[in-house]
Amino acid sequence: MARRYFTTPIYYVNDRPHIGHLYTTVVTDTLARYFRLAGEDVRFLTGTDEHGQNIEKVAKKEGVAPIVVADRHARTFQNLWKEFGIANDDFIRTTEPRHRVGVEEIIRRIDAAGDLYTASHEGWYCAPCEAFYPEKDLVEGKCPVHGTTLELQKEENVFFRLSRYGGRLLELYQEKGLDGQPFVYPESRLNEVRSFVESGLKDLSVSRTSIKWGIPFPGRPGHVVYVWLDALVNYITALGFGSRDLSLYERYWPGIHVIGKDILRFHAVYWPAFLMSAGLPIPRQVVSHGWWLRDAKKMSKSTGNVVRPDDLVAAFGVDALRWHLVSAMSFGQDANFSDEDFLAGYNADLANGLGNALSRAVKMSRDAFGGKTPGEMCDDNEVRAAATDAVAAWRSAFESYRLQDAAAAVRTLVTRIDGYIAAKEPWKKVKAEGVTPALHRIQYATLEGLRVAACMLAPIAPRTATEVFRRLGIDRRAEDLRPPDLAWGQLPLNASLPAAPPLFPRADAKEYFASRGESASGASKERSVTDDKENISLAPTSAVPVPSESKIAISDFLKLDLRVGEVIAAEKVEKSRKLMKMTVKLGEEVRTIVGGIATAYTAEQLVGRKLVFVANLQPAKLMGIESDGMVLAATLPDTGEASLLAVDPSVPSGAKVK
Ligand code: MSP
């Protein structure tokens, strides 16, 4: 059986995940799910990159040990992946002992190959990249990735003889690897890597003495392992490299790394060179995707233009966002993220497309077939031909990483089914002729076509696929699909179809933007998607507090009616990750106030607490609940999590705050 080992990059634990991080994981999950469905033996790894200066800095600022920050963020990532239906087989954290032993082992091998030496080093250092750049790679003196001003740093470091590997790397780029594809996908990126190597490789500094938070460098007291050497090795330590049990390593290595283009050099130059030096097999392929942009800039924490998934997911569900991420970006290229595009795609493909076709077909079953699937299969039909074509296009798209074309193949099949229903007008036929064999055939073709479309949707939107199966009377999960499922003719006969609400209710763009206090046309260009409905009770989520330039008069401040209130009951709002509904006593008055604090506090932690509320805010509806006031909280800079303002318990409820 063919094998494939997919990896995502491991994520830094100094930021909450945004759409960019989500994209890398969703596309890798989609690929892993496709190849499992295609019958291959697939392993899929993701994890967190927990060492290095950036995490050390955050921990210092919070006054806690770095591992506390790492634990918290690792959990956030793990929870998010669960929420997004990510089917990873393992999750590696670079602070785990199994990782450390593997890093020590590869360094021992690189050292034994004579590729390490100690020397003094000066360079332009970008903290967000955790990398030194030579002067020639700077763009107007700034970091080529982040556009930030760099520091000139000097240190005594251990160096890796990267310069030795230029020739072998160029040979590697020449070879065709996986299924005749180049080592780096897409080929245009391979050319960039090739020119970088051709321009001459300098030895690479692989230790740091200026920080403590890292794996101690074997045999070099006072040095810790450079975070990229540490991080890259995760791909093999997670398979047991460095331990006694090498069964997974032997079964799955070498793997396929799915990454963003910003970290291509690390994966296509440094990582294969480390492996060559250690005498280990190099990766099968490095697959690089483009960036989600906002205002033509890469979305990133340091630029401050990130979109978080929370709101879109609360309003439209996880699979709607998975579908958008996969279908709206040409894999390998950059794309702009806009809520308008999201809503347009949602309505066209999911609400009016798949959802509507399914509703019509199920309604026909109810009206003419006693709520059941037909009793006979229909073999020869134009929908069957459309499904066969679509499956072939979908397969070839996935196998050449054209994920957007795989999504388009699903869309095309649904459109063909829709066209078929419109042309055959079964509702007219049933009225005119009753339930004839011809009507049976139409109904079978429609439902079976939708079953095939759901199989094709499964890698992209697995929960939706499982739900479509359920609505077609099929007891099957997206995860259980195998190649025979794609063949025509598997719809169960005479199966009862359950009653169900619309799969994807139509979205009203105006209403959506209004609920976020925006107009549809100028929607949220500067604002992050989280600065809205769910966060209405919080300070802005911007990571770095920016003092306002314009001062307000005391009379403006006095417009606010701030009061101490006592929480007498609290409950998490169902279907929302963040919202907490509180019953609050403000003096004599009792009010319902909803706040975005449920990820930071449980209901039990809130009841009995005295907090500060804005008492004269216009009421707002949050997830259907009218909130009459707002709770005040500080925003933790690195996580964006809420930290409530403490009030001395002796202060009576209703007391004014000024
Ligand atoms: N820790 C390193 C990776 C080490 S792998 C051995 C790292 N982490 S990261 O958290 O900064 O980024 C992880 C992934 O998120 C990368 O693939 C990166 O390209 C992706 N994205 C971050 N912002 C992005 C966009 N705006 N758009 C698409 N993906 C981007 O780098």
XYZ file of C-alpha atoms and ligand atoms in Angstrom:
689
model
C 0.000 0.000 0.000
C 1.296 3.404 -0.912
C 2.333 5.485 2.091
C 2.359 9.191 2.708
C 3.473 11.107 5.756
C 2.137 14.664 5.808
C 3.339 17.323 8.201
C 2.338 20.902 8.945
C 4.884 23.346 10.293
C 4.862 23.378 14.065
C 3.310 26.619 15.295
C 4.948 29.180 17.525
C 3.304 29.427 20.900
C 3.476 33.220 21.210
C 0.301 33.936 19.288
C -3.286 32.812 19.068
C -3.984 31.060 15.768
C -5.322 33.176 12.920
C -6.633 32.390 9.439
C -3.066 31.985 8.078
C -2.174 29.261 10.583
C -5.540 27.670 10.077
C -4.983 27.559 6.335
C -1.760 25.527 6.569
C -3.435 23.008 8.859
C -6.719 22.809 6.937
C -5.020 22.222 3.585
C -2.740 19.568 5.073
C -5.704 17.906 6.733
C -7.582 18.009 3.436
C -4.677 16.352 1.622
C -4.250 13.718 4.344
C -7.970 12.980 4.234
C -7.972 12.757 0.437
C -5.103 10.256 0.337
C -6.714 8.181 3.102
C -9.916 8.131 1.094
C -7.846 7.130 -1.951
C -6.742 4.069 0.016
C -3.193 5.057 1.032
C -1.522 4.462 4.390
C -1.362 8.070 5.621
C 0.163 9.582 8.727
C -0.405 13.212 9.599
C 1.569 15.238 12.130
C 1.182 18.722 13.538
C 2.458 20.348 16.715
C 3.964 23.370 18.423
C 7.369 25.064 18.279
C 7.921 26.071 21.873
C 11.509 27.209 22.334
C 13.274 30.425 21.409
C 13.577 34.071 22.182
C 10.014 35.104 21.350
C 8.454 32.754 23.884
C 11.082 33.645 26.462
C 10.159 37.313 26.014
C 6.409 36.751 26.399
C 6.968 34.690 29.556
C 9.192 37.389 31.026
C 6.567 40.021 30.365
C 3.930 37.912 32.107
C 6.288 37.018 34.940
C 5.830 33.271 34.447
C 8.049 30.384 33.325
C 8.146 29.896 29.518
C 6.610 26.438 29.855
C 3.477 28.030 31.368
C 3.026 30.137 28.223
C 3.819 27.137 26.024
C 1.330 24.876 27.824
C -1.421 27.427 27.483
C -0.890 28.021 23.768
C -0.336 24.359 22.944
C -3.756 23.705 24.468
C -5.276 26.518 22.404
C -3.908 24.955 19.217
C -5.023 21.471 20.227
C -8.540 22.706 20.995
C -8.757 24.658 17.765
C -7.691 21.639 15.718
C -10.315 19.541 17.459
C -12.947 22.180 16.719
C -11.869 22.222 13.070
C -12.072 18.448 12.700
C -8.350 18.120 12.022
C -7.553 14.403 11.838
C -3.892 14.446 12.887
C -2.400 11.198 14.163
C 0.037 12.888 16.514
C 0.775 16.300 18.017
C 4.384 17.005 18.872
C 5.601 19.657 21.278
C 9.269 20.553 21.123
C 9.422 20.660 24.920
C 8.702 16.918 25.102
C 11.533 14.557 26.116
C 10.965 12.404 22.989
C 11.840 15.461 20.895
C 14.901 16.417 22.891
C 16.527 12.984 22.556
C 16.047 13.087 18.788
C 17.567 16.571 18.525
C 20.566 15.429 20.568
C 20.964 12.417 18.302
C 20.920 14.368 15.035
C 23.407 16.909 16.439
C 25.682 14.045 17.504
C 25.588 12.745 13.930
C 26.179 16.169 12.365
C 29.105 16.705 14.748
C 30.508 13.265 13.902
C 30.388 14.241 10.216
C 32.713 17.170 11.065
C 30.090 19.773 10.204
C 30.089 21.806 13.435
C 32.593 24.449 14.638
C 32.512 27.418 17.020
C 33.124 31.002 15.899
C 32.143 34.555 16.579
C 29.251 35.873 14.532
C 27.615 39.173 13.687
C 24.420 39.570 11.674
C 21.055 41.289 11.119
C 18.604 39.518 13.340
C 14.820 39.387 12.867
C 13.149 38.304 16.102
C 9.779 37.221 14.592
C 11.669 35.049 12.033
C 14.213 33.935 14.666
C 16.790 34.219 11.888
C 19.836 36.187 10.802
C 19.791 37.768 7.354
C 22.857 38.747 5.334
C 22.888 42.431 4.347
C 22.149 41.592 0.699
C 18.830 39.939 1.597
C 17.440 42.963 3.445
C 14.810 45.044 1.686
C 15.690 48.704 2.204
C 17.538 47.661 5.346
C 14.494 45.797 6.701
C 13.394 42.188 7.171
C 12.334 40.716 3.802
C 9.372 38.922 5.445
C 8.118 41.330 8.107
C 9.408 44.664 6.853
C 10.620 45.444 10.367
C 13.861 47.184 11.319
C 16.510 44.644 12.305
C 19.095 44.564 15.063
C 22.779 43.965 14.388
C 23.724 41.210 16.844
C 27.055 39.687 17.812
C 27.514 36.302 19.482
C 29.839 33.340 19.846
C 27.961 30.526 18.071
C 28.261 26.958 16.941
C 28.216 26.918 13.138
C 26.962 24.290 10.732
C 28.991 23.889 7.530
C 26.088 24.637 5.246
C 28.544 25.871 2.600
C 29.583 22.244 2.018
C 26.131 21.255 0.809
C 25.453 23.699 -2.038
C 26.409 21.179 -4.747
C 24.362 18.338 -3.308
C 21.368 20.588 -2.796
C 21.492 21.745 -6.415
C 21.582 18.088 -7.502
C 18.566 17.420 -5.331
C 16.642 20.267 -6.976
C 17.483 18.748 -10.362
C 15.952 15.368 -9.526
C 12.294 14.571 -9.950
C 10.847 13.074 -6.782
C 7.350 12.161 -5.798
C 5.239 11.082 -8.813
C 7.670 12.865 -11.114
C 7.163 16.145 -9.282
C 9.996 18.484 -8.281
C 11.412 18.471 -4.740
C 9.700 21.792 -4.121
C 6.123 22.394 -5.251
C 5.240 24.630 -7.065
C 8.172 24.643 -9.451
C 8.336 28.462 -9.489
C 9.313 28.343 -5.827
C 11.935 25.708 -6.545
C 13.531 28.223 -8.879
C 13.697 30.772 -6.067
C 15.371 28.238 -3.806
C 17.784 27.242 -6.554
C 18.871 30.835 -7.150
C 19.369 31.315 -3.427
C 21.679 28.291 -3.268
C 23.446 29.228 -6.505
C 24.241 32.653 -5.095
C 26.463 30.868 -2.536
C 25.692 29.386 0.876
C 27.277 30.704 4.053
C 27.707 28.512 7.125
C 24.755 28.717 9.462
C 24.826 29.627 13.118
C 22.992 26.842 14.983
C 23.391 27.782 18.647
C 22.528 30.752 20.838
C 24.136 31.958 24.038
C 21.914 35.012 24.513
C 18.851 32.972 25.489
C 18.207 30.149 27.939
C 14.865 28.779 26.689
C 15.949 25.986 24.415
C 17.505 22.538 24.259
C 21.041 22.671 25.751
C 23.506 22.211 22.876
C 25.190 18.815 23.380
C 28.851 19.264 24.273
C 28.702 23.116 24.210
C 27.886 24.353 27.747
C 26.138 27.743 27.798
C 24.708 27.267 24.286
C 21.169 26.293 23.424
C 20.184 24.770 20.076
C 19.080 27.357 17.484
C 15.300 27.192 17.381
C 15.101 26.232 13.684
C 17.485 23.273 14.038
C 15.459 22.243 17.078
C 12.103 22.749 15.320
C 12.798 21.081 11.969
C 13.810 17.850 13.651
C 10.242 17.475 15.000
C 9.300 15.779 11.749
C 11.417 12.765 12.669
C 11.399 12.877 16.480
C 7.608 12.478 16.303
C 8.258 9.198 14.478
C 10.580 8.006 17.231
C 13.948 9.053 15.773
C 16.447 9.035 18.650
C 14.445 6.448 20.602
C 14.624 2.663 20.636
C 11.378 2.198 18.780
C 11.983 3.150 15.163
C 8.958 1.379 13.720
C 7.063 4.559 12.781
C 10.213 6.225 11.508
C 10.970 3.268 9.281
C 7.425 3.060 8.063
C 6.768 6.720 7.266
C 9.976 8.674 6.788
C 10.660 10.475 4.445
C 7.625 12.733 4.626
C 5.919 15.522 2.708
C 6.104 18.934 4.367
C 3.265 21.365 3.719
C 4.404 24.881 4.610
C 3.843 28.567 3.853
C 6.236 30.213 1.429
C 7.762 32.317 4.225
C 9.496 29.283 5.668
C 10.581 27.664 2.430
C 14.291 28.341 2.844
C 14.351 26.539 6.182
C 12.636 23.489 4.706
C 14.201 23.300 1.257
C 17.773 24.349 2.094
C 18.673 23.986 5.785
C 16.599 20.902 6.608
C 17.829 18.719 3.707
C 21.393 19.882 4.428
C 21.091 18.856 8.116
C 19.735 15.477 7.037
C 22.453 14.971 4.408
C 25.083 15.747 7.016
C 23.504 13.301 9.494
C 23.286 10.610 6.793
C 19.480 10.484 6.919
C 16.985 10.387 4.042
C 15.836 13.801 2.850
C 12.104 14.695 2.690
C 10.048 13.416 -0.236
C 8.724 16.842 -1.044
C 8.260 20.349 0.281
C 4.874 21.723 -0.731
C 4.610 25.445 -0.328
C 1.449 27.543 -0.276
C 0.912 31.283 -0.567
C -0.235 33.847 1.944
C -3.591 35.147 2.978
C -3.300 38.877 2.635
C -5.175 41.732 4.199
C -4.792 45.090 2.497
C -2.163 43.537 0.208
C 0.080 42.637 3.164
C 0.730 39.234 4.678
C -1.597 38.719 7.573
C 0.600 38.424 10.633
C 0.721 39.305 14.283
C 3.677 41.636 13.809
C 1.817 43.575 11.091
C -1.329 43.583 13.271
C -3.732 42.814 10.390
C -4.888 39.351 11.336
C -8.305 37.797 10.804
C -9.307 35.304 13.478
C -11.742 32.534 12.660
C -14.091 32.991 15.648
C -16.920 35.042 14.163
C -17.272 33.370 10.821
C -17.314 30.026 12.592
C -19.909 31.180 15.135
C -22.158 32.407 12.333
C -21.598 29.824 9.579
C -19.837 26.804 11.115
C -16.407 25.247 10.795
C -17.005 23.558 7.454
C -18.053 26.794 5.777
C -14.674 28.276 6.675
C -12.792 25.101 5.654
C -14.594 25.236 2.311
C -13.701 28.888 1.799
C -10.029 28.420 2.706
C -9.633 25.525 0.292
C -11.826 26.739 -2.565
C -11.005 30.440 -2.625
C -7.214 30.341 -2.813
C -5.282 28.998 -5.800
C -2.942 26.703 -3.948
C 0.592 28.071 -4.097
C -0.459 31.680 -4.757
C -1.452 34.551 -2.474
C -5.064 35.614 -1.991
C -6.855 38.406 -0.254
C -9.147 37.458 2.610
C -12.433 39.305 2.641
C -15.675 38.631 4.458
C -17.601 39.630 1.326
C -15.883 36.869 -0.677
C -16.542 34.444 2.118
C -20.265 35.262 2.152
C -20.553 35.174 -1.640
C -18.884 31.733 -1.813
C -20.953 30.466 1.101
C -24.229 31.462 -0.537
C -23.312 30.297 -4.031
C -21.661 26.970 -3.221
C -23.131 25.837 0.070
C -26.532 27.483 0.626
C -27.820 27.808 -2.969
C -25.606 24.995 -4.269
C -25.265 21.817 -2.268
C -27.752 22.716 0.482
C -30.506 23.671 -1.926
C -30.045 20.655 -4.220
C -30.197 18.345 -1.217
C -33.352 20.024 0.155
C -35.098 19.759 -3.203
C -34.200 16.110 -3.596
C -35.250 15.187 -0.071
C -38.510 17.098 -0.500
C -39.241 15.084 -3.629
C -38.669 11.875 -1.651
C -41.100 13.065 0.941
C -43.739 14.222 -1.587
C -43.637 11.219 -3.899
C -41.728 8.352 -2.297
C -43.069 8.197 1.256
C -39.874 9.766 2.624
C -37.690 6.971 1.264
C -34.995 6.470 -1.345
C -36.187 4.673 -4.516
C -36.459 0.887 -4.479
C -34.373 0.358 -7.585
C -31.001 1.534 -8.756
C -30.589 3.497 -11.955
C -27.515 2.739 -13.938
C -27.510 4.622 -17.170
C -27.930 8.307 -16.676
C -26.382 11.674 -17.467
C -25.791 12.349 -13.752
C -23.729 9.202 -13.607
C -21.572 10.487 -16.469
C -21.223 13.858 -14.732
C -20.203 12.135 -11.491
C -17.611 9.983 -13.260
C -16.085 13.061 -14.913
C -16.143 15.031 -11.687
C -14.454 12.259 -9.688
C -11.687 12.001 -12.299
C -11.113 15.780 -12.280
C -11.178 15.830 -8.483
C -8.615 13.026 -8.212
C -6.186 14.585 -10.631
C -6.590 17.973 -8.916
C -5.747 16.575 -5.486
C -2.848 14.552 -6.807
C -1.253 17.668 -8.237
C -2.065 19.915 -5.248
C -4.673 21.969 -7.118
C -6.969 21.969 -4.128
C -9.131 24.776 -5.485
C -9.786 22.641 -8.591
C -10.776 19.696 -6.409
C -13.333 22.006 -4.765
C -14.412 23.227 -8.208
C -15.060 19.620 -9.251
C -17.500 19.253 -6.332
C -19.149 22.526 -7.335
C -19.452 21.398 -10.968
C -21.098 18.127 -10.027
C -23.629 19.879 -7.787
C -24.388 22.373 -10.575
C -24.923 19.503 -13.024
C -27.293 17.793 -10.584
C -29.142 21.059 -10.095
C -29.431 21.521 -13.866
C -30.675 17.958 -14.186
C -33.430 18.535 -11.611
C -34.407 21.796 -13.326
C -34.557 20.120 -16.760
C -36.472 17.031 -15.630
C -38.978 18.946 -13.488
C -39.850 15.879 -11.373
C -42.430 17.864 -9.355
C -44.424 18.408 -12.573
C -44.051 14.770 -13.578
C -45.391 13.486 -10.304
C -48.449 15.706 -10.660
C -49.073 14.742 -14.291
C -48.128 11.072 -14.339
C -47.768 9.919 -10.733
C -44.785 7.897 -9.544
C -43.582 6.256 -12.753
C -40.402 4.183 -13.352
C -39.026 7.301 -15.084
C -39.542 9.318 -11.903
C -37.790 6.584 -9.917
C -34.805 6.873 -12.214
C -34.656 10.658 -11.918
C -34.881 10.490 -8.150
C -32.252 7.784 -7.860
C -29.830 9.679 -10.098
C -30.319 12.874 -8.127
C -29.768 11.314 -4.717
C -26.886 9.121 -5.870
C -25.244 12.116 -7.552
C -25.456 13.980 -4.255
C -23.946 10.992 -2.448
C -20.948 11.050 -4.779
C -20.660 14.834 -4.339
C -20.619 14.327 -0.560
C -17.805 11.752 -0.895
C -15.852 14.314 -2.910
C -16.558 16.979 -0.322
C -15.409 14.739 2.535
C -11.693 15.723 2.605
C -12.583 19.430 2.544
C -15.679 19.566 4.772
C -15.860 16.216 6.574
C -18.675 16.939 9.008
C -20.892 18.210 6.214
C -20.189 15.085 4.182
C -21.189 12.892 7.121
C -24.348 14.973 7.572
C -25.280 14.654 3.881
C -24.874 10.877 4.195
C -27.174 10.873 7.211
C -29.781 12.856 5.300
C -29.527 10.355 2.440
C -30.176 7.490 4.830
C -26.547 6.322 4.746
C -24.827 5.272 7.951
C -21.260 6.282 7.091
C -18.692 8.792 8.332
C -16.388 10.845 6.108
C -13.428 9.135 7.801
C -14.588 5.658 6.774
C -14.716 6.345 3.034
C -12.522 4.264 0.738
C -12.083 4.179 -3.078
C -15.099 1.896 -3.769
C -17.356 4.569 -2.221
C -16.680 6.775 -5.225
C -18.204 4.297 -7.639
C -21.763 4.839 -8.868
C -24.643 2.862 -7.464
C -24.259 2.662 -3.670
C -27.280 4.601 -2.489
C -29.225 2.362 -0.109
C -32.605 1.373 -1.565
C -35.855 2.055 0.310
C -33.948 3.847 3.073
C -35.867 6.343 5.212
C -34.728 9.942 4.952
C -34.838 11.883 8.222
C -36.469 15.318 8.396
C -33.850 18.049 8.780
C -33.483 21.837 8.665
C -31.562 23.484 5.778
C -27.956 22.296 5.641
C -26.619 25.817 5.081
C -29.188 28.567 5.710
C -28.731 31.465 3.298
C -26.592 34.290 4.641
C -27.774 37.849 4.451
C -24.617 39.928 4.051
C -26.314 43.127 5.245
C -27.585 41.456 8.380
C -24.220 39.862 9.058
C -22.322 43.134 8.821
C -24.996 44.979 10.755
C -24.666 42.466 13.589
C -21.000 43.450 13.690
C -21.737 47.149 13.558
C -20.348 47.577 10.036
C -21.670 48.492 6.626
C -21.372 45.773 3.999
C -19.394 47.878 1.536
C -16.706 49.197 3.851
C -16.629 46.072 5.914
C -13.876 45.748 8.406
C -10.851 46.660 6.366
C -8.769 47.630 9.353
C -10.475 45.571 11.989
C -9.756 42.011 12.923
C -12.740 39.723 12.653
C -12.661 39.223 16.407
C -13.181 42.898 17.194
C -16.870 42.456 16.942
C -19.934 40.670 18.148
C -18.272 38.132 20.389
C -15.826 40.620 21.756
C -18.218 43.466 22.215
C -17.743 43.287 25.963
C -13.986 43.324 25.785
C -11.342 45.887 25.159
C -10.050 45.760 21.542
C -8.057 42.596 20.933
C -5.086 44.338 19.346
C -2.042 42.653 20.847
C -0.136 45.804 21.676
C -2.077 48.516 23.448
C -1.778 51.724 21.484
C -2.334 54.894 23.503
C -4.711 57.167 21.696
C -3.325 60.384 20.251
C -6.532 62.351 20.808
C -7.475 63.067 24.422
C -11.076 63.314 25.585
C -12.611 65.873 27.919
C -13.667 64.761 31.409
C -17.243 65.482 30.316
C -16.860 62.756 27.675
C -15.635 60.289 30.270
C -18.499 61.177 32.594
C -20.961 60.070 29.935
C -20.040 56.528 30.917
C -22.061 55.095 33.767
C -19.651 52.566 35.280
C -21.021 50.484 38.134
C -20.005 47.642 40.360
C -22.271 44.671 39.780
C -22.536 41.263 41.409
C -22.864 38.206 39.190
C -25.719 36.178 40.643
C -25.965 33.580 37.869
C -23.919 32.696 34.790
C -24.102 30.254 31.939
C -22.024 29.735 28.800
C -23.908 30.619 25.622
C -24.506 27.426 23.716
C -22.894 27.338 20.246
C -20.514 30.155 21.147
C -16.961 29.543 22.223
C -16.535 32.855 23.984
C -19.830 34.236 25.153
C -20.994 34.015 28.749
C -24.482 35.081 29.748
C -24.512 36.655 33.211
C -27.334 37.722 35.468
C -26.004 40.784 37.244
C -27.284 42.699 40.242
C -26.574 46.426 39.827
C -27.890 47.901 43.082
C -31.618 47.176 43.082
C -31.704 46.290 39.414
C -31.062 42.852 37.886
C -29.903 42.669 34.270
C -28.730 40.191 31.647
C -25.254 41.030 30.412
C -23.333 38.960 27.861
C -19.523 39.091 27.753
C -16.811 37.424 25.677
C -15.119 35.798 28.638
C -16.125 32.137 28.430
C -12.725 30.956 27.206
C -11.092 32.517 30.272
C -13.691 31.847 33.018
C -16.190 29.154 33.866
C -19.700 30.014 35.062
C -18.801 28.751 38.553
C -15.810 31.108 38.736
C -18.068 34.069 38.026
C -21.029 33.558 40.312
C -20.638 35.681 43.453
C -17.932 37.909 41.949
C -18.160 41.669 41.897
C -17.073 43.206 38.606
C -17.159 46.549 36.819
C -19.878 47.093 34.189
C -20.822 49.826 31.757
C -24.420 50.393 32.810
C -25.614 52.910 30.208
C -24.683 51.186 26.975
C -27.362 50.697 24.332
C -28.549 47.084 24.574
C -27.168 44.769 21.842
C -28.200 41.299 20.685
C -25.391 38.741 20.927
C -26.184 35.308 19.502
C -29.857 36.107 19.968
C -29.517 37.222 23.613
C -30.144 40.848 24.519
C -27.230 42.161 26.539
C -27.990 45.223 28.650
C -24.496 46.409 29.579
C -20.892 45.423 29.223
C -18.340 43.875 31.548
C -14.877 45.440 31.722
C -11.772 43.303 31.359
C -8.131 43.730 30.463
C -6.855 41.878 27.382
C -3.778 39.723 27.927
C -1.305 40.858 25.277
C -0.164 37.490 23.934
C -3.336 35.431 24.087
C -6.014 38.084 23.734
C -7.716 36.328 26.644
C -9.880 38.430 29.013
C -8.774 39.177 32.547
C -11.620 40.697 34.592
C -11.118 43.836 36.657
C -11.094 42.924 40.344
C -13.248 44.855 42.817
C -12.863 44.720 46.572
C -15.686 42.376 47.758
C -16.741 44.903 50.409
C -17.912 47.400 47.725
C -21.724 47.186 47.480
C -23.260 46.330 44.130
C -24.518 49.390 42.275
C -21.610 51.573 43.507
C -20.472 54.071 40.890
C -16.959 53.784 39.425
C -15.233 56.926 38.226
N 7.484 27.709 14.012
C 7.693 28.001 12.640
C 7.650 26.742 11.812
C 8.610 25.684 12.220
S 8.409 24.251 11.263
C 9.678 23.299 11.650
C 6.628 28.976 12.123
N 5.519 29.056 12.818
S 4.308 30.073 12.530
O 3.359 29.821 13.596
O 4.792 31.400 12.426
O 3.705 29.744 11.144
C 3.215 28.507 10.805
C 2.540 28.479 9.463
O 1.519 29.459 9.356
C 3.487 28.715 8.277
O 3.233 27.740 7.301
C 3.076 30.051 7.770
O 3.313 30.176 6.424
C 1.593 30.010 8.074
N 1.049 31.343 8.012
C 1.188 32.352 8.915
N 0.618 33.470 8.374
C 0.122 33.190 7.138
C -0.704 33.859 6.227
N -1.021 35.118 6.380
N -1.188 33.154 5.159
C -0.976 31.805 5.008
N -0.203 31.161 5.851
C 0.571 31.865 6.765
O 6.847 29.599 11.105
